[in-house]
Amino acid sequence: SDAVEVRDLVVRYGAATALDSVSLRVAPGEMVALVGPNGAGKSTLVNTLTGILTPASGSVVVRARIAQVPEGRQMFGDLTVDDNLRLGAWQLRGRGKSRRKQRDTSWVYELLPDLVRVRDRKAGGLSGGQQQMVAVGRALMSRPEVLVIDELSLGLAPLIVADLAEHLTELNREQGTAVVLIEQNARLALDLCSRAYVLEAGRIAAEGDSADLAASP
Ligand code: ADP
Ligand code: ADP
């Protein structure tokens, strides 16, 4: 069954309807893009998936462990990279793994080797691309089955985005982690993901195979 299943979701801010009858699913291990212009409702949808927002109606079923890379990365700037990573493990407390194992960051450095040489530096002093890597690594520390990434490419140079995208593909292939990419940059998201949803003014305007959607006007 699907890792995430959203049906007929309606979310309102006061009298304003931000999401109107949105349905979406994420299968285990797939890469899905959620694209749409500013104000379309992407963040609202993500925040409903992760439980931050409560829908007015509709259903959200999350059968997998989900972690979010928040828009804007949200580093603890005065803490080191390694400390930032370990903070990502807090959600695992009480889940049976030993504390030492929970806090082991070594596998994250294997996946994101660019972080090795900055592991003891304060996160606040890093470049935007490095901070985005830390944000991804921190989310991975909770061992998610579904990784939701809000605006991966925001403010980053194309080469850095390509590098991050490669790491995500690797993560998806090697660990089977499902990735949901929320992007204004539709080209990037459609390139990276096999399936996509286009959100416009709170509604799903199109959905399907990324290649088909990229080819349509
Ligand atoms: P996106 O992430 O695609 O840019 P959002 O989910 O942030 O879109 O916003 C969807 C709509 O909901 C927009 O019209 C936005 O102005 C509105 N909105 C978002 N957050 C709030 C809020 N806290 N209060 C009122 N309106 C909001
Ligand atoms: P995004 O589009 O990625 O959601 P925004 O810059 O639109 O980012 O929103 C930043 C913050 O402002 C969010 O917390 C959002 O909920 C809030 N917000 C957005 N639109 C409105 C609005 N019309 N009224 C009140 N808060 C809003």
mmCIF file of N, CA and C in Angstrom, residues 74-80 84 121-125 131:
data_model
loop_
_atom_site.group_PDB
_atom_site.id
_atom_site.type_symbol
_atom_site.label_atom_id
_atom_site.label_comp_id
_atom_site.label_asym_id
_atom_site.label_seq_id
_atom_site.Cartn_x
_atom_site.Cartn_y
_atom_site.Cartn_z
ATOM 1 N N GLN A 74 16.956 26.252 8.018
ATOM 2 C CA GLN A 74 16.775 26.340 9.470
ATOM 3 C C GLN A 74 17.853 25.629 10.271
ATOM 4 N N MET A 75 19.084 26.051 10.014
ATOM 5 C CA MET A 75 20.228 25.556 10.771
ATOM 6 C C MET A 75 20.231 26.103 12.194
ATOM 7 N N PHE A 76 20.923 25.383 13.081
ATOM 8 C CA PHE A 76 21.337 25.985 14.336
ATOM 9 C C PHE A 76 22.732 26.541 14.041
ATOM 10 N N GLY A 77 22.771 27.826 13.710
ATOM 11 C CA GLY A 77 23.988 28.415 13.143
ATOM 12 C C GLY A 77 25.191 28.394 14.056
ATOM 13 N N ASP A 78 24.963 28.421 15.378
ATOM 14 C CA ASP A 78 26.083 28.445 16.319
ATOM 15 C C ASP A 78 26.577 27.046 16.681
ATOM 16 N N LEU A 79 25.860 26.043 16.213
ATOM 17 C CA LEU A 79 26.297 24.665 16.488
ATOM 18 C C LEU A 79 27.075 24.124 15.289
ATOM 19 N N THR A 80 27.898 23.116 15.553
ATOM 20 C CA THR A 80 28.677 22.533 14.455
ATOM 21 C C THR A 80 27.768 21.719 13.538
ATOM 22 N N ASN A 84 24.406 19.633 14.480
ATOM 23 C CA ASN A 84 23.155 19.803 13.738
ATOM 24 C C ASN A 84 22.627 18.454 13.252
ATOM 25 N N ARG A 121 32.804 22.572 11.802
ATOM 26 C CA ARG A 121 32.587 24.017 11.637
ATOM 27 C C ARG A 121 31.166 24.399 12.023
ATOM 28 N N LYS A 122 31.016 25.655 12.444
ATOM 29 C CA LYS A 122 29.672 26.133 12.769
ATOM 30 C C LYS A 122 28.822 26.195 11.499
ATOM 31 N N ALA A 123 27.611 25.693 11.597
ATOM 32 C CA ALA A 123 26.752 25.612 10.416
ATOM 33 C C ALA A 123 26.440 26.991 9.839
ATOM 34 N N GLY A 124 26.377 27.998 10.725
ATOM 35 C CA GLY A 124 26.042 29.342 10.284
ATOM 36 C C GLY A 124 27.052 29.940 9.320
ATOM 37 N N GLY A 125 28.283 29.432 9.338
ATOM 38 C CA GLY A 125 29.320 29.974 8.474
ATOM 39 C C GLY A 125 29.438 29.290 7.124
ATOM 40 N N GLN A 131 24.799 24.268 3.633
ATOM 41 C CA GLN A 131 23.719 24.267 4.628
ATOM 42 C C GLN A 131 22.558 23.382 4.175
#
